[in-house]
Coordinates of C-alpha atoms and ligand atoms in Angstrom, one line a residue:
X3 CA 0.3 -0.2 -0.2
X4 CA 3.1 2.4 1.1
X5 CA 4.4 1.6 -2.2
X6 CA 1.3 2.7 -4.3
X7 CA 1.1 5.5 -2.7
X8 CA 4.9 6.4 -3.0
X9 CA 4.7 5.3 -6.5
X10 CA 1.7 7.8 -7.2
X11 CA 2.9 10.9 -5.7
X12 CA 6.2 9.8 -8.0
X13 CA 4.2 10.1 -11.3
X14 CA 1.9 13.2 -9.4
X15 CA 5.0 14.8 -9.6
X16 CA 6.6 13.9 -12.7
X17 CA 3.5 15.3 -13.9
X18 CA 3.9 18.3 -12.1
X19 CA 7.1 19.4 -12.7
X20 CA 8.0 18.0 -16.3
X21 CA 5.1 19.2 -18.0
X22 CA 6.3 19.7 -21.5
X23 CA 5.4 22.8 -23.5
X24 CA 5.0 23.7 -27.1
X25 CA 7.1 26.4 -27.6
X26 CA 7.7 29.4 -30.5
X27 CA 11.2 30.5 -30.6
X28 CA 12.0 33.6 -33.0
X29 CA 15.5 34.6 -33.2
X30 CA 15.9 35.7 -37.2
X31 CA 18.5 38.8 -36.6
X32 CA 21.6 36.6 -38.4
X33 CA 24.5 37.7 -37.0
X34 CA 26.4 35.4 -34.9
X35 CA 26.1 36.7 -31.9
X36 CA 22.4 36.6 -31.8
X37 CA 22.4 33.1 -33.1
X38 CA 24.4 32.1 -29.8
X39 CA 21.9 33.6 -27.7
X40 CA 18.9 31.8 -29.2
X41 CA 20.3 28.7 -30.0
X42 CA 21.2 28.4 -25.8
X43 CA 17.8 29.6 -25.2
X44 CA 16.4 26.5 -27.3
X45 CA 19.3 24.3 -25.4
X46 CA 17.8 24.9 -22.1
X47 CA 13.8 24.9 -23.4
X48 CA 14.9 21.5 -24.8
X49 CA 16.9 20.1 -21.5
X50 CA 13.3 20.9 -19.8
X51 CA 11.9 18.8 -21.9
X52 CA 10.1 21.1 -23.7
X53 CA 9.2 20.9 -27.6
X54 CA 10.3 23.9 -29.2
X55 CA 10.1 25.4 -33.6
X56 CA 12.9 27.0 -34.0
X57 CA 13.0 29.8 -36.4
X58 CA 16.6 30.4 -37.0
X59 CA 19.2 31.6 -40.3
X60 CA 22.0 29.7 -39.5
X61 CA 20.7 26.0 -40.8
X62 CA 23.8 26.4 -43.2
X63 CA 26.1 26.5 -40.5
X64 CA 25.0 24.8 -38.0
X65 CA 23.7 21.3 -37.4
X66 CA 20.2 20.9 -34.7
X67 CA 19.6 17.9 -34.0
X68 CA 16.8 16.7 -31.3
X69 CA 14.2 14.7 -31.5
X70 CA 11.3 17.5 -30.1
X71 CA 13.3 20.4 -32.5
X72 CA 11.7 21.5 -35.2
X73 CA 13.0 23.9 -37.5
X74 CA 11.6 27.2 -39.7
X75 CA 14.3 28.1 -42.0
X76 CA 15.0 32.0 -42.2
X77 CA 18.5 31.8 -43.9
X78 CA 17.5 33.7 -46.9
X79 CA 18.0 36.7 -44.0
X80 CA 22.3 36.2 -44.4
X81 CA 21.5 37.7 -48.0
X82 CA 19.4 40.8 -46.6
X83 CA 21.5 41.5 -44.1
X84 CA 24.6 41.5 -46.1
X85 CA 28.5 42.8 -44.6
X86 CA 27.6 46.2 -45.7
X87 CA 25.8 46.8 -42.7
X88 CA 28.5 46.4 -40.3
X89 CA 31.2 47.4 -42.1
X90 CA 33.8 49.5 -39.8
X91 CA 34.9 51.8 -42.1
X92 CA 31.5 53.0 -43.0
X93 CA 31.0 53.3 -39.2
X94 CA 33.8 55.2 -38.9
X95 CA 32.9 57.5 -41.3
X96 CA 29.7 58.2 -40.2
X97 CA 28.2 56.7 -43.2
X98 CA 26.7 54.3 -41.3
X99 CA 25.1 55.7 -37.9
X100 CA 23.3 53.2 -35.4
X101 CA 22.4 56.7 -33.1
X102 CA 20.2 57.2 -36.0
X103 CA 16.6 56.1 -34.7
X104 CA 15.4 55.9 -38.4
X105 CA 18.2 53.9 -39.6
X106 CA 18.0 51.4 -37.5
X107 CA 14.3 51.5 -37.6
X108 CA 14.4 51.1 -41.2
X109 CA 16.5 47.9 -40.6
X110 CA 14.8 46.5 -37.9
X111 CA 11.6 46.5 -40.7
X112 CA 13.0 45.1 -43.5
X113 CA 14.6 42.5 -41.6
X114 CA 11.1 42.0 -39.9
X115 CA 9.6 42.1 -43.3
X116 CA 11.7 39.5 -45.3
X117 CA 11.5 37.1 -42.1
X118 CA 7.5 37.3 -42.4
X119 CA 7.4 37.5 -46.2
X120 CA 9.9 34.2 -46.2
X121 CA 8.0 31.5 -47.8
X122 CA 9.1 29.1 -44.8
X123 CA 7.3 31.5 -42.5
X124 CA 3.9 31.4 -44.8
X125 CA 3.8 27.6 -45.1
X126 CA 4.8 27.2 -41.3
X127 CA 1.6 30.4 -40.6
X128 CA -0.6 28.8 -42.6
X129 CA -0.2 25.1 -41.2
X130 CA -3.3 24.5 -39.3
X131 CA -1.6 21.8 -36.9
X132 CA 0.6 24.4 -35.5
X133 CA 0.0 25.2 -31.9
X134 CA 2.2 26.8 -29.3
X135 CA 1.3 27.0 -25.4
X136 CA 4.2 31.1 -25.6
X137 CA 5.8 32.3 -27.7
X138 CA 9.0 34.0 -27.3
X139 CA 10.8 36.4 -29.5
X140 CA 13.9 38.4 -30.1
X141 CA 13.1 41.9 -29.7
X142 CA 16.3 43.6 -31.2
X143 CA 15.0 46.9 -31.6
X144 CA 11.3 46.0 -33.6
X145 CA 7.9 45.5 -32.4
X146 CA 7.1 43.5 -35.2
X147 CA 7.3 39.6 -33.9
X148 CA 4.3 40.7 -31.6
X149 CA 2.1 40.1 -35.1
X150 CA 3.0 35.7 -34.2
X151 CA 0.6 36.5 -31.2
X152 CA -2.7 36.5 -33.6
X153 CA -1.7 33.5 -35.4
X154 CA -1.3 31.5 -32.4
X155 CA -3.3 33.2 -29.6
X156 CA -1.4 32.2 -27.2
X157 CA 1.2 34.6 -24.4
X158 CA 4.1 36.3 -26.0
X159 CA 7.4 36.7 -24.1
X160 CA 10.3 38.8 -25.6
X161 CA 13.4 38.2 -25.2
X162 CA 15.8 41.3 -25.4
X163 CA 19.3 40.9 -25.9
X164 CA 20.8 43.8 -24.2
X165 CA 21.1 46.0 -20.8
X166 CA 16.8 47.1 -19.9
X167 CA 16.2 49.7 -23.1
X168 CA 13.9 51.8 -22.7
X169 CA 12.3 50.6 -26.3
X170 CA 11.3 48.0 -24.8
X171 CA 10.3 48.6 -21.5
X172 CA 7.6 50.9 -23.2
X173 CA 5.7 47.9 -24.3
X174 CA 5.3 46.1 -21.3
X175 CA 5.7 49.3 -18.5
X176 CA 7.2 52.5 -19.5
X177 CA 10.2 54.5 -20.5
X178 CA 13.1 54.3 -18.5
X179 CA 13.6 58.1 -17.2
X180 CA 16.3 59.3 -19.2
X181 CA 18.1 61.3 -16.5
X182 CA 19.6 58.2 -15.1
X183 CA 19.2 55.7 -17.7
X184 CA 21.8 55.5 -20.6
X185 CA 20.8 54.4 -23.9
X186 CA 22.7 51.6 -25.0
X187 CA 23.5 52.9 -28.5
X188 CA 24.9 56.2 -27.1
X189 CA 27.0 54.8 -24.2
X190 CA 27.1 57.6 -22.1
X191 CA 27.4 56.3 -17.9
X192 CA 25.1 57.6 -15.3
X193 CA 25.4 60.7 -13.1
X194 CA 24.9 62.4 -16.4
X195 CA 26.3 65.9 -17.1
X196 CA 23.3 68.4 -18.1
X197 CA 24.4 67.9 -21.5
X198 CA 24.4 64.0 -21.4
X199 CA 21.0 64.4 -19.6
X200 CA 19.4 66.9 -21.7
X201 CA 21.1 64.5 -24.9
X202 CA 19.5 61.4 -23.7
X203 CA 16.1 62.8 -23.3
X204 CA 16.4 63.9 -26.5
X205 CA 17.3 60.9 -28.5
X206 CA 14.8 59.3 -25.9
X207 CA 12.0 61.4 -27.1
X208 CA 13.2 61.1 -30.5
X209 CA 13.0 57.8 -30.9
X210 CA 9.7 57.6 -29.2
X211 CA 8.3 59.5 -31.5
X212 CA 9.1 57.3 -34.5
X213 CA 8.0 54.5 -32.4
X214 CA 4.8 56.1 -31.8
X215 CA 4.1 58.0 -35.2
X216 CA 6.5 56.7 -38.1
X217 CA 7.0 52.9 -37.1
X218 CA 3.8 51.2 -36.9
X219 CA 2.2 52.9 -40.3
X220 CA 5.2 50.5 -42.0
X221 CA 4.8 47.7 -39.3
X222 CA 1.2 47.6 -40.4
X223 CA 1.3 47.4 -43.7
X224 CA 3.7 44.6 -43.5
X225 CA 0.5 43.1 -41.0
X226 CA -1.7 43.2 -43.0
X227 CA 0.1 42.3 -46.5
X228 CA 1.6 38.7 -44.8
X229 CA -0.2 37.6 -41.3
X230 CA -3.6 39.0 -41.8
X231 CA -4.7 36.7 -45.1
X232 CA -3.7 34.2 -42.9
X233 CA -5.8 35.3 -39.8
X234 CA -8.5 35.8 -42.9
X235 CA -8.3 32.3 -44.4
X236 CA -8.1 30.7 -41.0
X237 CA -11.6 32.1 -39.5
X238 CA -8.8 34.1 -36.6
X239 CA -10.1 37.7 -35.2
X240 CA -8.0 40.3 -36.9
X241 CA -6.3 42.5 -33.9
X242 CA -4.8 45.6 -34.3
X243 CA -1.2 46.2 -34.5
X244 CA -1.0 48.1 -31.7
X245 CA -3.4 45.3 -29.9
X246 CA -0.7 43.2 -30.5
X247 CA 2.4 45.1 -30.1
X248 CA 0.9 45.4 -26.5
X249 CA 0.4 41.9 -25.4
X250 CA 3.6 40.6 -24.7
X251 CA 3.6 38.8 -20.8
X252 CA 6.7 39.3 -20.3
X253 CA 10.2 40.2 -20.9
X254 CA 13.4 38.3 -20.3
X255 CA 16.4 40.4 -20.9
X256 CA 20.0 39.0 -21.2
X257 CA 21.2 41.4 -18.2
X258 CA 22.0 40.8 -14.6
X259 CA 22.2 43.9 -12.1
X260 CA 25.3 43.6 -11.7
X261 CA 26.3 44.1 -14.8
X262 CA 24.3 47.5 -15.4
X263 CA 22.7 49.8 -13.4
X264 CA 20.9 48.9 -9.9
X265 CA 17.4 50.6 -11.2
X266 CA 13.3 49.8 -10.6
X267 CA 12.2 47.7 -13.9
X268 CA 8.9 45.7 -13.6
X269 CA 8.2 43.3 -12.5
X270 CA 7.4 41.2 -16.0
X271 CA 11.0 42.4 -16.7
X272 CA 13.3 39.3 -15.5
X273 CA 16.9 39.5 -15.8
X274 CA 18.4 35.8 -17.8
X275 CA 21.6 37.1 -18.6
X276 CA 24.2 34.6 -18.7
X277 CA 22.2 31.9 -19.6
X278 CA 24.1 31.4 -22.7
X279 CA 27.2 30.5 -21.2
X280 CA 28.6 27.2 -20.4
X281 CA 28.7 25.4 -17.2
X282 CA 31.7 23.2 -18.3
X283 CA 34.4 25.0 -20.8
X284 CA 35.3 23.1 -23.2
X285 CA 39.3 22.4 -23.5
X286 CA 41.5 24.6 -26.1
X287 CA 42.0 23.4 -29.5
X288 CA 45.4 21.7 -29.4
X289 CA 47.3 25.1 -31.4
X290 CA 45.5 27.6 -29.0
X291 CA 46.7 25.2 -26.0
X292 CA 49.9 24.9 -27.0
X293 CA 50.2 28.9 -27.9
X294 CA 49.0 29.8 -24.4
X295 CA 50.8 27.4 -22.6
X296 CA 54.6 28.5 -24.4
X297 CA 53.2 32.4 -23.8
X298 CA 55.6 33.7 -21.5
X299 CA 54.5 36.9 -20.7
X300 CA 50.8 36.5 -20.7
X301 CA 48.3 36.4 -24.2
X302 CA 46.9 39.8 -25.3
X303 CA 42.9 38.7 -27.0
X304 CA 41.7 41.1 -29.9
X305 CA 38.5 40.8 -31.5
X306 CA 36.0 43.4 -32.9
X307 CA 33.3 41.1 -32.0
X308 CA 31.2 38.8 -34.9
X309 CA 29.3 41.9 -36.3
X310 CA 32.4 44.1 -36.8
X311 CA 35.0 42.5 -38.9
X312 CA 39.0 43.4 -38.6
X313 CA 38.9 43.1 -42.5
X314 CA 37.3 45.9 -43.2
X315 CA 39.4 48.6 -40.5
X316 CA 41.0 50.8 -43.5
X317 CA 44.5 49.3 -44.2
X318 CA 46.2 52.3 -42.1
X319 CA 44.8 51.4 -38.9
X320 CA 45.7 47.1 -39.3
X321 CA 49.4 48.1 -40.1
X322 CA 49.4 50.2 -36.9
X323 CA 48.1 48.0 -35.0
X324 CA 50.0 45.4 -36.3
X325 CA 52.9 47.1 -35.4
X326 CA 52.3 48.2 -31.7
X327 CA 51.5 44.3 -31.1
X328 CA 54.8 43.8 -32.6
X329 CA 56.5 45.2 -30.2
X330 CA 54.5 43.8 -27.2
X331 CA 56.1 41.0 -25.2
X332 CA 53.0 39.4 -25.1
X333 CA 51.5 36.8 -27.3
X334 CA 48.6 38.5 -29.2
X335 CA 45.5 36.1 -30.7
X336 CA 43.7 38.4 -33.4
X337 CA 40.8 37.2 -34.3
X338 CA 40.5 38.1 -37.8
X339 CA 38.5 37.1 -40.7
X340 CA 40.8 36.2 -42.9
X341 CA 44.5 35.6 -43.2
X342 CA 46.9 38.5 -42.4
X343 CA 50.8 38.6 -44.4
X344 CA 53.9 39.9 -42.9
X345 CA 52.3 39.0 -39.3
X346 CA 55.3 40.0 -36.6
X347 CA 56.1 36.7 -34.8
X348 CA 54.2 37.1 -31.5
X349 CA 51.1 37.6 -33.4
X350 CA 48.7 34.7 -34.1
X351 CA 45.5 34.9 -36.4
X352 CA 42.6 33.0 -35.8
X353 CA 39.2 33.2 -37.2
X354 CA 36.8 32.4 -35.1
X355 CA 38.6 32.0 -31.1
X356 CA 36.5 29.6 -28.9
X357 CA 36.0 32.9 -26.4
X358 CA 34.5 31.2 -23.1
X359 CA 37.5 28.6 -23.2
X360 CA 40.4 31.3 -24.0
X361 CA 39.1 33.7 -21.7
X362 CA 38.8 31.7 -19.0
X363 CA 42.7 30.4 -19.2
X364 CA 43.9 34.7 -20.2
X365 CA 46.2 35.6 -17.6
X366 CA 47.6 39.1 -17.5
X367 CA 50.8 40.1 -16.1
X368 CA 52.3 43.1 -16.2
X369 CA 54.6 45.8 -14.7
X370 CA 54.3 49.3 -12.7
X371 CA 51.1 51.3 -13.5
X372 CA 49.6 48.9 -15.9
X373 CA 50.4 46.4 -13.8
X374 CA 48.7 48.6 -11.2
X375 CA 45.2 48.9 -13.7
X376 CA 45.4 45.1 -14.2
X377 CA 45.0 44.8 -10.6
X378 CA 42.3 46.9 -10.2
X379 CA 40.4 45.0 -12.8
X380 CA 41.4 42.0 -11.6
X381 CA 39.8 42.5 -8.3
X382 CA 36.7 44.2 -9.8
X383 CA 36.2 41.3 -12.0
X384 CA 35.9 39.0 -8.5
X385 CA 33.9 41.2 -6.9
X386 CA 31.7 41.2 -9.9
X387 CA 32.0 37.4 -10.4
X388 CA 30.6 36.5 -6.9
X389 CA 27.7 38.7 -6.9
X390 CA 26.9 37.4 -10.2
X391 CA 26.8 33.6 -8.7
X392 CA 25.3 34.3 -5.5
X393 CA 21.6 34.2 -6.6
X394 CA 18.6 32.0 -5.9
X395 CA 18.8 31.1 -9.0
X396 CA 21.2 29.9 -12.6
X397 CA 20.3 32.2 -15.6
X398 CA 19.1 28.6 -16.8
X399 CA 16.8 27.7 -14.4
X400 CA 15.3 31.3 -14.3
X401 CA 15.1 31.3 -17.9
X402 CA 12.4 27.8 -17.8
X403 CA 11.0 29.3 -14.6
X404 CA 9.9 31.9 -15.7
X405 CA 8.5 30.7 -19.6
X406 CA 6.4 28.4 -17.8
X407 CA 5.1 31.0 -15.1
X408 CA 3.7 32.9 -18.1
X409 CA 2.3 29.2 -20.0
X410 CA 0.9 27.7 -16.3
X411 CA -0.7 31.3 -15.6
X412 CA -2.3 31.8 -18.9
X413 CA -0.3 34.9 -20.0
X414 CA 0.8 36.1 -16.5
X415 CA -2.1 38.7 -16.3
X416 CA -1.3 39.7 -12.1
X417 CA 2.4 41.2 -13.8
X418 CA 1.0 43.3 -16.4
X419 CA 1.4 46.9 -15.9
X420 CA -0.9 50.0 -15.2
X421 CA 1.6 52.0 -16.6
X422 CA 0.4 51.1 -19.8
X423 CA -2.7 52.6 -19.6
X424 CA -1.8 55.9 -19.0
X425 CA -0.5 58.1 -21.4
X426 CA 3.4 59.2 -20.7
X427 CA 2.1 62.6 -20.4
X428 CA 0.1 62.2 -17.8
X429 CA 3.1 60.0 -16.1
X430 CA 5.3 63.4 -17.1
X431 CA 2.3 65.3 -15.0
X432 CA 2.3 67.3 -18.6
X433 CA -1.4 67.6 -17.6
X434 CA -0.9 68.9 -14.6
X435 CA 1.7 71.3 -15.4
X436 CA -0.5 72.6 -18.8
X437 CA -3.6 73.3 -15.7
X438 CA -1.2 75.3 -13.5
X439 CA -0.4 77.5 -16.8
X440 CA -3.5 78.1 -17.2
X441 CA -3.7 79.4 -14.0
X442 CA -1.3 81.4 -13.8
X443 CA -1.8 83.2 -17.8
X444 CA -5.8 83.3 -16.3
X445 CA -4.5 85.1 -12.8
X446 CA -2.0 87.2 -15.0
X447 CA -4.9 88.4 -17.1
X448 CA -7.1 89.4 -14.2
X449 CA -4.6 90.7 -12.6
X450 CA -3.7 93.0 -15.8
X451 CA -7.4 94.0 -16.0
X452 CA -7.9 95.4 -12.8
X453 CA -4.9 97.2 -12.9
X454 CA -6.2 98.9 -16.5
X455 CA -9.4 99.7 -14.5
X456 CA -7.1 101.5 -11.9
X457 CA -4.7 103.3 -14.1
X458 CA -7.6 103.9 -16.5
X459 CA -9.5 106.0 -14.1
X460 CA -6.8 108.0 -12.5
X461 CA -5.8 110.1 -15.9
X462 CA -10.0 110.9 -15.3
X463 CA -9.3 111.6 -11.8
X464 CA -6.6 114.4 -12.4
X465 CA -8.1 116.0 -14.9
X466 CA -11.2 116.4 -13.1
Ligands
NAG24 C1 -2.4 39.2 -25.5 O1 -1.9 38.3 -24.3 C2 -2.6 37.2 -24.0 C3 -2.4 36.4 -22.9 O2 -0.9 36.5 -22.8 C4 -3.4 36.1 -25.0 O3 -3.9 34.7 -24.6 C5 -3.5 36.7 -26.4 O4 -4.1 35.8 -27.2 C6 -3.4 37.9 -26.7 N1 -4.1 38.7 -27.8 C7 -3.9 38.6 -28.8 C8 -5.0 39.5 -29.1 O5 -3.0 38.1 -29.4

């Protein structure tokens, strides 16, 4: 009897804690660093036993193999996102200005249009057998992936790749206060000077203006063209684009307080930063390991990341960097996309570095003033590391917890922010300011009137 009870209990427990959900993950940005985030997101979801459908452009370069994983191929996005968009020469010359909200909006709307117009996405959306418990969509400055909700009629979660940004927060709560929250793209460090504070306000107002008055028209057009006909054909209701845009249940942020600013965030914003870091660091490939072991004076790793390519640097700058690197006693590993001839002995070119393994092994040793700086950085990094690791849940666990929370609570309506229903002018009390100004104006008018009565009568008195 006792045995049966414990078996039943065990079975019950299994049902409670391992409920498998159907999850749609939309990660259409054809850039390696975004792909790493998407891949690790689905890895955690699959490990938790869920079924995942993954919209990804990386089908040609990566092998996706899991019985619970289905792929929707948007590799055509790679053609759209060609190298000219991340050419460092163009960025340095100002020809490409990513601080410009017009450029940013154009790029992201174009990418969303390409994704929604993709024949594979079309046939996926049209397939009546597709059903999901929840959708996770990468934000990347585009609100458009919210339209998937209309087709699958289920809760929607945004995934934001950067520190908390007003662009995503305005969709689930309200924009961040620009007087002490830097726009990631501008990169000021709070507390700001007067000039910086005004600059932050100006950028945010400009961005909000585009978001409210310029972009929606184009976005709605794409929605009408690519999604609405499918809804009609399936006999589903056709919600307004605006309604979909502000209907997300949660934001999962690739952020952690310890790496950013300790600012108040709404409860529907949850940090999961670090979820993409492997728990067990893979050993370095043999060639790199040998290089690192033989570097008596330490190693310097130089990389511009995955979006910006070293090969696009102006030639003079490449030569200048090589010259400086050549004079160092350290071994320099440079992530460079093609082979360089005439590299100094201590400089080694790698096309792609297993960064996590590499960084884990990097040691800096230097003398005098540089050494002091490095000790300061090392101490700071250790402090951050303690705070990062001392948390109630690992980032990957937090990811699964919040996704499951949204499904179980049918869209987490208890986390919805009432601020969404309060227009910004009311949040800033601009209406009160208007009432006060109007009252002051009326009082001034009345006073002026009364004074003019006196002053217009006094001359008469004099004349008499
Ligand atoms: C809005 O969100 C709720 C809860 O997450 C979801 O059930 C509903 O389908 C969404 N509404 C629309 C119009 O997509």
